[in-house]
Tab-separated table of C-alpha atoms and ligand atoms in Angstrom:
chain	number	residue	atom	x	y	z
B	1	UNK	CA	-17.677	-11.212	17.208
B	2	UNK	CA	-15.332	-9.013	19.186
B	3	UNK	CA	-16.168	-10.456	22.494
B	4	UNK	CA	-13.279	-9.863	25.486
B	5	UNK	CA	-11.775	-7.303	22.514
B	6	UNK	CA	-10.697	-4.293	24.467
B	7	UNK	CA	-10.800	-1.485	22.229
B	8	UNK	CA	-9.299	1.478	23.042
B	9	UNK	CA	-10.337	4.695	20.795
B	10	UNK	CA	-8.578	7.416	20.846
B	11	UNK	CA	-10.722	10.506	19.937
B	12	UNK	CA	-9.358	13.641	18.049
B	13	UNK	CA	-10.750	16.950	17.371
B	14	UNK	CA	-12.266	16.432	13.716
B	15	UNK	CA	-15.417	17.107	12.215
B	16	UNK	CA	-15.923	13.859	11.794
B	17	UNK	CA	-15.562	12.725	15.233
B	18	UNK	CA	-19.095	12.648	15.583
B	19	UNK	CA	-19.100	9.049	13.680
B	20	UNK	CA	-17.519	7.497	16.649
B	21	UNK	CA	-20.453	7.672	18.664
B	22	UNK	CA	-22.032	5.007	15.996
B	23	UNK	CA	-18.506	2.893	15.693
B	24	UNK	CA	-18.645	2.888	19.910
B	25	UNK	CA	-22.155	1.764	19.146
B	26	UNK	CA	-21.084	-0.905	16.560
B	27	UNK	CA	-18.259	-2.388	18.694
B	28	UNK	CA	-20.211	-2.725	21.673
B	29	UNK	CA	-22.863	-4.538	19.657
B	30	UNK	CA	-19.881	-6.809	18.781
B	31	UNK	CA	-19.588	-7.671	22.465
B	32	UNK	CA	-15.810	-5.306	22.454
B	33	UNK	CA	-15.582	-3.470	25.733
B	34	UNK	CA	-14.456	-0.218	24.417
B	35	UNK	CA	-12.660	2.631	26.595
B	36	UNK	CA	-11.906	6.331	24.985
B	37	UNK	CA	-9.882	8.785	25.665
B	38	UNK	CA	-10.581	12.494	23.646
B	39	UNK	CA	-8.394	15.079	23.243
B	40	UNK	CA	-8.995	18.408	24.252
B	41	UNK	CA	-10.292	19.391	20.754
B	42	UNK	CA	-12.389	16.620	20.305
B	43	UNK	CA	-14.292	18.057	23.039
B	44	UNK	CA	-15.602	20.524	21.528
B	45	UNK	CA	-17.095	18.168	18.596
B	46	UNK	CA	-18.663	15.158	21.144
B	47	UNK	CA	-19.346	15.391	24.304
B	48	UNK	CA	-17.622	13.294	27.393
B	49	UNK	CA	-21.042	12.638	28.597
B	50	UNK	CA	-22.491	10.991	25.456
B	51	UNK	CA	-18.969	9.320	24.615
B	52	UNK	CA	-19.311	7.510	28.144
B	53	UNK	CA	-23.346	6.890	27.753
B	54	UNK	CA	-22.248	5.034	24.719
B	55	UNK	CA	-19.294	3.429	26.094
B	56	UNK	CA	-20.671	2.354	29.340
B	57	UNK	CA	-17.327	3.613	30.725
B	58	UNK	CA	-15.711	6.618	32.746
B	59	UNK	CA	-13.939	8.733	29.820
B	60	UNK	CA	-9.986	10.155	30.123
B	61	UNK	CA	-8.854	13.262	28.803
B	62	UNK	CA	-6.576	15.215	31.023
B	63	UNK	CA	-2.778	13.417	31.716
B	64	UNK	CA	-2.497	15.771	34.843
B	65	UNK	CA	-5.536	14.650	36.528
B	66	UNK	CA	-4.160	13.244	39.895
B	67	UNK	CA	-6.665	10.891	40.439
B	68	UNK	CA	-6.645	9.248	36.914
B	69	UNK	CA	-2.960	9.047	37.023
B	70	UNK	CA	-3.333	7.487	40.274
B	71	UNK	CA	-5.884	4.731	39.570
B	72	UNK	CA	-5.455	4.393	35.573
B	73	UNK	CA	-1.707	5.767	34.719
B	74	UNK	CA	-1.627	6.679	30.930
B	75	UNK	CA	0.555	2.721	30.888
B	76	UNK	CA	-1.852	1.531	32.229
B	77	UNK	CA	-4.565	2.485	29.590
B	78	UNK	CA	-2.327	1.235	26.601
B	79	UNK	CA	-1.854	-2.415	29.088
B	80	UNK	CA	-5.634	-3.188	29.125
B	81	UNK	CA	-5.889	-2.424	25.780
B	82	UNK	CA	-5.440	-5.332	22.630
B	83	UNK	CA	-6.051	-2.804	20.062
B	84	UNK	CA	-5.786	1.380	20.082
B	85	UNK	CA	-7.443	2.964	17.402
B	86	UNK	CA	-7.265	7.030	16.525
B	87	UNK	CA	-10.504	8.135	15.123
B	88	UNK	CA	-10.801	10.469	13.721
B	89	UNK	CA	-7.043	11.162	13.316
B	90	UNK	CA	-6.133	14.427	12.499
B	91	UNK	CA	-3.632	16.116	11.093
B	92	UNK	CA	-2.341	16.986	14.019
B	93	UNK	CA	-2.592	13.744	15.829
B	94	UNK	CA	-0.667	12.333	13.195
B	95	UNK	CA	1.812	15.240	12.837
B	96	UNK	CA	2.031	14.891	16.844
B	97	UNK	CA	2.458	11.048	16.700
B	98	UNK	CA	4.892	10.968	13.914
B	99	UNK	CA	7.629	13.594	16.495
B	100	UNK	CA	7.104	11.396	19.067
B	101	UNK	CA	5.277	13.997	20.876
B	102	UNK	CA	3.241	13.583	23.856
B	103	UNK	CA	1.975	16.514	25.124
B	104	UNK	CA	-1.624	15.578	26.341
B	105	UNK	CA	-3.264	12.003	27.240
B	106	UNK	CA	-4.139	10.756	23.785
B	107	UNK	CA	-0.705	11.604	22.680
B	108	UNK	CA	1.073	10.053	25.829
B	109	UNK	CA	-0.459	7.193	25.344
B	110	UNK	CA	0.030	6.238	22.009
B	111	UNK	CA	4.048	6.289	22.942
B	112	UNK	CA	3.631	4.790	25.603
B	113	UNK	CA	2.287	2.042	23.526
B	114	UNK	CA	3.161	-1.377	22.522
B	115	UNK	CA	0.047	-2.671	20.954
B	116	UNK	CA	-0.825	-2.666	17.477
B	117	UNK	CA	-2.582	1.033	16.568
B	118	UNK	CA	-4.702	1.782	13.323
B	119	UNK	CA	-5.463	5.596	12.517
B	120	UNK	CA	-8.514	6.979	10.217
B	121	UNK	CA	-7.310	10.399	9.116
B	122	UNK	CA	-9.885	12.637	8.402
B	123	UNK	CA	-9.174	16.254	7.208
B	124	UNK	CA	-9.216	18.955	4.051
B	125	UNK	CA	-8.136	17.445	1.178
B	126	UNK	CA	-5.310	20.433	1.113
B	127	UNK	CA	-4.271	19.355	4.553
B	128	UNK	CA	-4.350	15.664	3.259
B	129	UNK	CA	-2.110	16.804	0.387
B	130	UNK	CA	0.697	18.797	2.456
B	131	UNK	CA	3.975	17.573	2.174
B	132	UNK	CA	4.413	17.678	6.175
B	133	UNK	CA	1.129	15.123	6.345
B	134	UNK	CA	2.578	12.964	3.616
B	135	UNK	CA	5.810	12.316	5.077
B	136	UNK	CA	3.911	12.155	8.426
B	137	UNK	CA	1.619	9.293	6.896
B	138	UNK	CA	5.054	7.616	5.564
B	139	UNK	CA	7.002	7.336	8.880
B	140	UNK	CA	3.936	6.265	10.713
B	141	UNK	CA	3.221	3.015	8.082
B	142	UNK	CA	6.790	2.763	8.271
B	143	UNK	CA	6.236	2.382	11.943
B	144	UNK	CA	3.320	-0.410	11.121
B	145	UNK	CA	0.540	2.124	11.868
B	146	UNK	CA	-2.238	0.957	9.616
B	147	UNK	CA	-3.608	3.593	8.083
B	148	UNK	CA	-7.259	2.894	7.300
B	149	UNK	CA	-9.047	5.246	4.205
B	150	UNK	CA	-9.234	7.887	3.813
B	151	UNK	CA	-11.918	8.304	1.270
B	152	UNK	CA	-12.488	11.131	-1.697
B	153	UNK	CA	-15.884	12.859	-1.611
B	154	UNK	CA	-17.403	15.742	-0.085
B	155	UNK	CA	-16.117	16.955	2.719
B	156	UNK	CA	-17.797	19.044	5.420
B	157	UNK	CA	-15.727	22.433	4.890
B	158	UNK	CA	-17.602	23.087	0.932
B	159	UNK	CA	-15.019	21.315	-0.684
B	160	UNK	CA	-14.429	17.715	-2.734
B	161	UNK	CA	-11.345	15.641	-2.536
B	162	UNK	CA	-9.550	12.928	-0.441
B	163	UNK	CA	-9.689	13.103	3.190
B	164	UNK	CA	-13.049	12.193	4.090
B	165	UNK	CA	-12.831	10.115	7.426
B	166	UNK	CA	-14.052	6.088	6.092
B	167	UNK	CA	-17.022	4.921	7.500
B	168	UNK	CA	-17.283	3.616	10.811
B	169	UNK	CA	-18.935	-0.080	9.157
B	170	UNK	CA	-15.135	0.322	7.501
B	171	UNK	CA	-13.225	0.731	10.820
B	172	UNK	CA	-15.675	-2.006	12.871
B	173	UNK	CA	-14.746	-4.507	9.596
B	174	UNK	CA	-10.829	-3.935	9.749
B	175	UNK	CA	-10.941	-4.320	13.378
B	176	UNK	CA	-12.663	-7.908	13.087
B	177	UNK	CA	-10.393	-8.403	10.200
B	178	UNK	CA	-7.306	-7.726	13.096
B	179	UNK	CA	-9.085	-10.193	15.214
B	180	UNK	CA	-10.010	-12.935	13.099
B	181	UNK	CA	-7.880	-12.881	10.764
B	182	UNK	CA	-4.168	-12.448	12.214
B	183	UNK	CA	-1.841	-14.723	11.494
B	184	UNK	CA	-3.905	-16.582	9.038
B	185	UNK	CA	-1.779	-16.576	5.820
B	186	UNK	CA	1.534	-16.746	7.817
B	187	UNK	CA	4.444	-18.063	6.105
B	188	UNK	CA	2.710	-17.487	2.863
B	189	UNK	CA	4.152	-15.058	0.157
B	190	UNK	CA	1.933	-12.814	-2.081
B	191	UNK	CA	2.074	-10.943	-4.806
B	192	UNK	CA	-0.010	-8.161	-6.291
B	193	UNK	CA	-0.039	-6.326	-9.094
B	194	UNK	CA	-2.108	-2.763	-8.680
B	195	UNK	CA	-2.704	0.747	-10.598
B	196	UNK	CA	-2.288	1.874	-14.027
B	197	UNK	CA	0.664	1.003	-16.293
B	198	UNK	CA	2.301	4.264	-18.560
B	199	UNK	CA	3.219	3.063	-22.006
B	200	UNK	CA	6.151	6.451	-23.512
B	201	UNK	CA	5.138	7.968	-27.283
B	202	UNK	CA	8.234	9.679	-26.628
B	203	UNK	CA	10.141	11.564	-23.174
B	204	UNK	CA	7.214	13.337	-22.054
B	205	UNK	CA	4.104	11.924	-23.192
B	206	UNK	CA	2.608	8.261	-22.186
B	207	UNK	CA	-0.619	5.995	-22.805
B	208	UNK	CA	-2.317	5.496	-19.377
B	209	UNK	CA	-5.858	4.894	-17.849
B	210	UNK	CA	-7.813	5.560	-15.058
B	211	UNK	CA	-7.079	3.034	-12.947
B	212	UNK	CA	-6.786	4.519	-9.215
B	213	UNK	CA	-4.827	1.219	-8.003
B	214	UNK	CA	-7.040	1.952	-4.257
B	215	UNK	CA	-8.848	-2.047	-4.888
B	216	UNK	CA	-5.462	-3.397	-5.697
B	217	UNK	CA	-3.746	-1.256	-2.895
B	218	UNK	CA	-6.542	-2.132	-0.567
B	219	UNK	CA	-5.461	-6.071	-1.182
B	220	UNK	CA	-2.353	-5.918	-0.841
B	221	UNK	CA	-2.635	-4.572	2.963
B	222	UNK	CA	-5.209	-7.282	3.549
B	223	UNK	CA	-3.015	-9.767	2.730
B	224	UNK	CA	-0.340	-8.211	4.716
B	225	UNK	CA	-2.810	-8.028	7.370
B	226	UNK	CA	-3.299	-11.297	7.549
B	227	UNK	CA	0.340	-12.200	7.723
B	228	UNK	CA	1.356	-13.232	4.513
B	229	UNK	CA	4.484	-11.905	3.188
B	230	UNK	CA	3.254	-8.905	0.512
B	231	UNK	CA	5.246	-7.602	-2.497
B	232	UNK	CA	2.680	-5.354	-4.356
B	233	UNK	CA	3.642	-4.436	-7.850
B	234	UNK	CA	2.290	-1.174	-8.754
B	235	UNK	CA	2.305	1.423	-11.308
B	236	UNK	CA	1.683	5.387	-10.826
B	237	UNK	CA	-1.044	6.196	-8.598
B	238	UNK	CA	-1.500	8.322	-5.869
B	239	UNK	CA	-2.275	5.957	-3.421
B	240	UNK	CA	0.653	5.737	-0.543
B	241	UNK	CA	2.815	2.963	-0.132
B	242	UNK	CA	0.881	0.304	2.620
B	243	UNK	CA	2.119	-0.446	5.736
B	244	UNK	CA	4.206	-3.906	6.126
B	245	UNK	CA	4.664	-4.455	2.501
B	246	UNK	CA	7.322	-4.344	0.267
B	247	UNK	CA	6.651	-2.284	-2.510
B	248	UNK	CA	7.980	-1.943	-6.449
B	249	UNK	CA	6.831	1.070	-8.321
B	250	UNK	CA	7.508	0.346	-12.037
B	251	UNK	CA	5.815	2.502	-14.977
B	252	UNK	CA	5.336	0.473	-18.134
B	253	UNK	CA	3.352	-2.890	-18.607
B	254	UNK	CA	6.992	-5.118	-19.227
B	255	UNK	CA	8.600	-3.601	-16.071
B	256	UNK	CA	5.795	-4.412	-14.227
B	257	UNK	CA	6.132	-8.307	-15.599
B	258	UNK	CA	9.804	-8.170	-14.818
B	259	UNK	CA	9.243	-7.381	-11.335
B	260	UNK	CA	6.703	-9.695	-10.611
B	261	UNK	CA	9.309	-12.445	-11.787
B	262	UNK	CA	11.846	-11.077	-9.433
B	263	UNK	CA	9.217	-11.872	-6.629
B	264	UNK	CA	8.516	-15.415	-7.427
B	265	UNK	CA	8.278	-17.710	-5.925
B	266	UNK	CA	4.898	-16.910	-4.334
B	267	UNK	CA	2.235	-19.147	-2.888
B	268	UNK	CA	-0.728	-16.509	-4.358
B	269	UNK	CA	-0.805	-13.706	-7.025
B	270	UNK	CA	-3.890	-11.382	-7.276
B	271	UNK	CA	-3.462	-9.004	-10.414
B	272	UNK	CA	-5.560	-6.083	-9.636
B	273	UNK	CA	-4.184	-3.930	-11.918
B	274	UNK	CA	-5.483	-2.017	-14.996
B	275	UNK	CA	-2.624	-2.895	-17.750
B	276	UNK	CA	-2.018	-1.033	-20.906
B	277	UNK	CA	-2.788	-3.903	-23.226
B	278	UNK	CA	-0.660	-1.839	-25.803
B	279	UNK	CA	2.749	-0.105	-26.100
B	280	UNK	CA	3.522	2.342	-29.112
B	281	UNK	CA	5.877	-0.114	-31.067
B	282	UNK	CA	8.598	2.751	-31.783
B	283	UNK	CA	9.154	5.106	-28.779
B	284	UNK	CA	10.263	8.591	-29.749
B	285	UNK	CA	14.356	9.190	-28.565
B	286	UNK	CA	13.309	12.903	-28.682
B	287	UNK	CA	10.058	15.129	-27.752
B	288	UNK	CA	7.320	14.787	-31.517
B	289	UNK	CA	7.484	17.839	-32.744
B	290	UNK	CA	4.026	19.421	-33.686
B	291	UNK	CA	5.173	21.207	-36.851
B	292	UNK	CA	5.384	18.431	-38.983
B	293	UNK	CA	2.974	15.765	-40.297
B	294	UNK	CA	0.374	14.625	-37.369
B	295	UNK	CA	1.800	11.573	-36.539
B	296	UNK	CA	0.158	8.344	-36.251
B	297	UNK	CA	1.124	6.099	-33.094
B	298	UNK	CA	1.686	1.817	-34.745
B	299	UNK	CA	1.182	0.130	-31.192
B	300	UNK	CA	2.348	-3.302	-30.530
B	301	UNK	CA	0.645	-5.636	-27.928
B	302	UNK	CA	1.829	-6.258	-23.791
B	303	UNK	CA	2.952	-9.400	-22.366
B	304	UNK	CA	-0.065	-10.746	-20.332
B	305	UNK	CA	1.127	-10.773	-17.145
B	306	UNK	CA	-1.695	-12.568	-15.501
B	307	UNK	CA	-1.695	-15.309	-18.443
B	308	UNK	CA	2.043	-15.751	-17.661
B	309	UNK	CA	1.702	-16.235	-14.061
B	310	UNK	CA	-0.416	-18.380	-14.624
B	311	UNK	CA	1.214	-20.892	-16.713
B	312	UNK	CA	1.974	-23.976	-14.900
B	313	UNK	CA	5.229	-24.579	-14.134
B	314	UNK	CA	7.206	-24.957	-10.772
B	315	UNK	CA	6.811	-21.516	-10.294
B	316	UNK	CA	3.088	-20.973	-11.265
B	317	UNK	CA	1.636	-19.495	-7.319
B	318	UNK	CA	-0.898	-22.175	-5.921
B	319	UNK	CA	-3.214	-19.315	-6.225
B	320	UNK	CA	-3.880	-17.233	-9.033
B	321	UNK	CA	-6.649	-14.240	-9.328
B	322	UNK	CA	-7.536	-12.070	-11.586
B	323	UNK	CA	-9.583	-9.079	-12.051
B	324	UNK	CA	-12.072	-8.284	-14.991
B	325	UNK	CA	-13.086	-5.135	-15.464
B	326	UNK	CA	-16.225	-5.168	-17.983
B	327	UNK	CA	-18.783	-2.757	-19.341
B	328	UNK	CA	-22.335	-4.552	-19.651
B	329	UNK	CA	-22.702	-8.557	-19.034
B	330	UNK	CA	-20.165	-8.817	-16.886
B	331	UNK	CA	-20.509	-12.221	-15.837
B	332	UNK	CA	-20.769	-13.151	-19.397
B	333	UNK	CA	-17.655	-11.611	-20.292
B	334	UNK	CA	-15.658	-13.093	-17.386
B	335	UNK	CA	-16.048	-16.839	-16.817
B	336	UNK	CA	-14.741	-17.322	-19.979
B	337	UNK	CA	-11.526	-14.663	-19.173
B	338	UNK	CA	-10.961	-17.080	-16.687
B	339	UNK	CA	-10.380	-20.448	-18.678
B	340	UNK	CA	-8.089	-17.878	-21.431
B	341	UNK	CA	-5.569	-16.830	-18.770
B	342	UNK	CA	-5.837	-20.045	-17.104
B	343	UNK	CA	-6.001	-18.403	-13.880
B	344	UNK	CA	-7.889	-20.178	-10.775
B	345	UNK	CA	-10.112	-17.198	-9.753
B	346	UNK	CA	-11.833	-14.041	-11.491
B	347	UNK	CA	-12.879	-10.750	-9.802
B	348	UNK	CA	-15.204	-9.302	-11.838
B	349	UNK	CA	-16.548	-5.981	-11.945
B	350	UNK	CA	-18.233	-3.350	-13.922
B	351	UNK	CA	-16.804	-0.060	-15.205
B	352	UNK	CA	-19.267	1.612	-16.506
B	353	UNK	CA	-18.658	5.378	-15.983
B	354	UNK	CA	-22.352	5.298	-14.438
B	355	UNK	CA	-20.682	3.099	-11.466
B	356	UNK	CA	-18.337	5.183	-10.123
B	357	UNK	CA	-15.962	2.097	-10.032
B	358	UNK	CA	-12.697	3.457	-11.687
B	359	UNK	CA	-11.433	5.620	-9.032
B	360	UNK	CA	-14.344	5.721	-6.534
B	361	UNK	CA	-14.054	4.265	-2.914
B	362	UNK	CA	-16.812	1.589	-3.871
B	363	UNK	CA	-17.099	-1.691	-5.798
B	364	UNK	CA	-19.918	-4.217	-6.632
B	365	UNK	CA	-18.039	-7.712	-7.878
B	366	UNK	CA	-18.609	-10.852	-8.603
B	367	UNK	CA	-16.010	-14.043	-7.247
B	368	UNK	CA	-15.809	-16.479	-10.058
B	369	UNK	CA	-14.053	-19.631	-9.502
B	370	UNK	CA	-13.913	-23.076	-11.675
B	371	UNK	CA	-16.987	-24.252	-10.100
B	372	UNK	CA	-19.262	-21.292	-8.992
B	373	UNK	CA	-19.928	-17.776	-8.966
B	374	UNK	CA	-20.739	-15.336	-6.494
B	375	UNK	CA	-21.737	-11.999	-6.582
B	376	UNK	CA	-20.879	-9.982	-3.727
B	377	UNK	CA	-23.016	-6.500	-2.430
B	378	UNK	CA	-21.828	-2.923	-3.122
B	379	UNK	CA	-19.377	-2.204	-1.050
B	380	UNK	CA	-16.259	-0.221	-0.425
B	381	UNK	CA	-13.023	-1.429	-1.998
B	382	UNK	CA	-11.803	-1.927	1.616
B	383	UNK	CA	-14.065	-4.448	2.344
B	384	UNK	CA	-13.764	-6.000	-0.845
B	385	UNK	CA	-10.073	-6.437	-0.316
B	386	UNK	CA	-10.601	-7.734	3.270
B	387	UNK	CA	-13.240	-10.326	2.234
B	388	UNK	CA	-10.943	-11.555	-0.553
B	389	UNK	CA	-8.505	-11.856	1.576
B	390	UNK	CA	-10.443	-13.486	4.238
B	391	UNK	CA	-11.576	-16.156	0.833
B	392	UNK	CA	-7.877	-16.496	-0.294
B	393	UNK	CA	-7.138	-17.783	3.443
B	394	UNK	CA	-9.890	-19.795	3.404
B	395	UNK	CA	-8.401	-21.689	0.417
B	396	UNK	CA	-5.018	-22.250	2.010
B	397	UNK	CA	-6.735	-23.163	5.951
B	398	UNK	CA	-10.222	-23.950	5.874
B	399	UNK	CA	-11.931	-22.765	8.325
B	400	UNK	CA	-12.445	-24.959	11.445
B	401	UNK	CA	-16.268	-26.194	10.965
B	402	UNK	CA	-18.835	-24.677	13.115
B	403	UNK	CA	-20.280	-26.868	15.976
V	1	C5P	O1	-7.422	-9.218	-20.471
V	1	C5P	P1	-8.009	-8.088	-19.409
V	1	C5P	O2	-7.341	-6.901	-19.830
V	1	C5P	O3	-9.727	-7.784	-19.770
V	1	C5P	O4	-7.409	-9.090	-18.401
V	1	C5P	C1	-7.528	-8.409	-16.773
V	1	C5P	C2	-7.220	-9.376	-15.591
V	1	C5P	O5	-5.287	-9.606	-16.695
V	1	C5P	C3	-6.189	-8.367	-14.905
V	1	C5P	O6	-6.320	-9.306	-14.104
V	1	C5P	C4	-5.092	-7.420	-15.479
V	1	C5P	O7	-4.286	-7.351	-14.162
V	1	C5P	C5	-4.557	-8.348	-16.391
V	1	C5P	N1	-3.915	-8.175	-17.205
V	1	C5P	C6	-2.430	-8.326	-16.737
V	1	C5P	N2	-1.530	-8.063	-17.787
V	1	C5P	C7	-2.175	-7.571	-19.364
V	1	C5P	C8	-3.557	-7.215	-19.321
V	1	C5P	C9	-4.512	-7.356	-18.300
V	1	C5P	O8	-1.444	-8.762	-16.060
V	1	C5P	N3	-1.355	-7.238	-20.485
């Protein structure tokens, strides 16, 4: 519940602005007080009247309104909020935030605030991938702004790709997690692996897999949000480095293991990476030419990072969580894997192509512990991450019994 929490929504002018209305309704349903600042272009997408009706408060928009500045200056708007959420966050407002531009009420409040800020980007895939946006996001993350999403999928402009705003339920979950779980993992260290590994064949070719890194990166974000000192060891992915997380980029399984061992000791380890089981035994030091005989590759087994981290010893994290990506009979296959690897929990999921899990935004997982198997409904990878992080926090600090 968000009783007595004061959320300031900064609504900028993207096509996803209409989704704010549902977010406001859900936030208020949870007991939060919602106040909204609209940019000028936001008013082209949602009317101040509907925002005011749903939020139950006046809508703010004009920096130079003398009455507003007298009654409720931009500083006061920030002072009166517990959390600021920019939703949708267009490429334009992200750029203005990154550069510290304050040319309307929305950006002035954002520059004047010392409160936590979240932003849910929403834009066309080309704008999302533009070098300017990439660099602005890097700056914002570095400053501790939490970036929610975006998802990929069909866009209002008729294209397909990354840049679609996450759903209001995901934004609500992140807001709830911020308030309920804040600081629960303070003082603990977490180590996460994510993404695929690339195993070189020769200087230009490699063996890889389809892992996007979305789930592992989301888990690193969720654990960091709860206060854990988090290190993410990741193979090559298109994911941005999450805010507040120490990120180590590697390519091969052996590099991943070395980086993990360097990050120890840790209290929590979550191995979500899709590590290549094999590597080429003898990497060619020159590009293999096509004009000779068709080459055959001799493979050798890679180190198993999860099994290594699970081994008893002084450096063993107190909680080691593995993933089991299976096709068909997921639970039956994952249960012995937990025991076999020696980890404490295993998160099992079906990665059959028809599930769209690999590379997709949703996941349906089963949490297998030594004593239980719990099946979670299909949800976004961010929600899986939030729930898993919460379960991990329960393990270290059991929640107080309800009265
Ligand atoms: O054996 P399998 O690859 O199915 O196991 C999956 C789990 O083991 C995942 O948690 C994955 O991150 C981890 N793993 C690993 N190192 C490997 C292979 C898998 O850490 N070489």
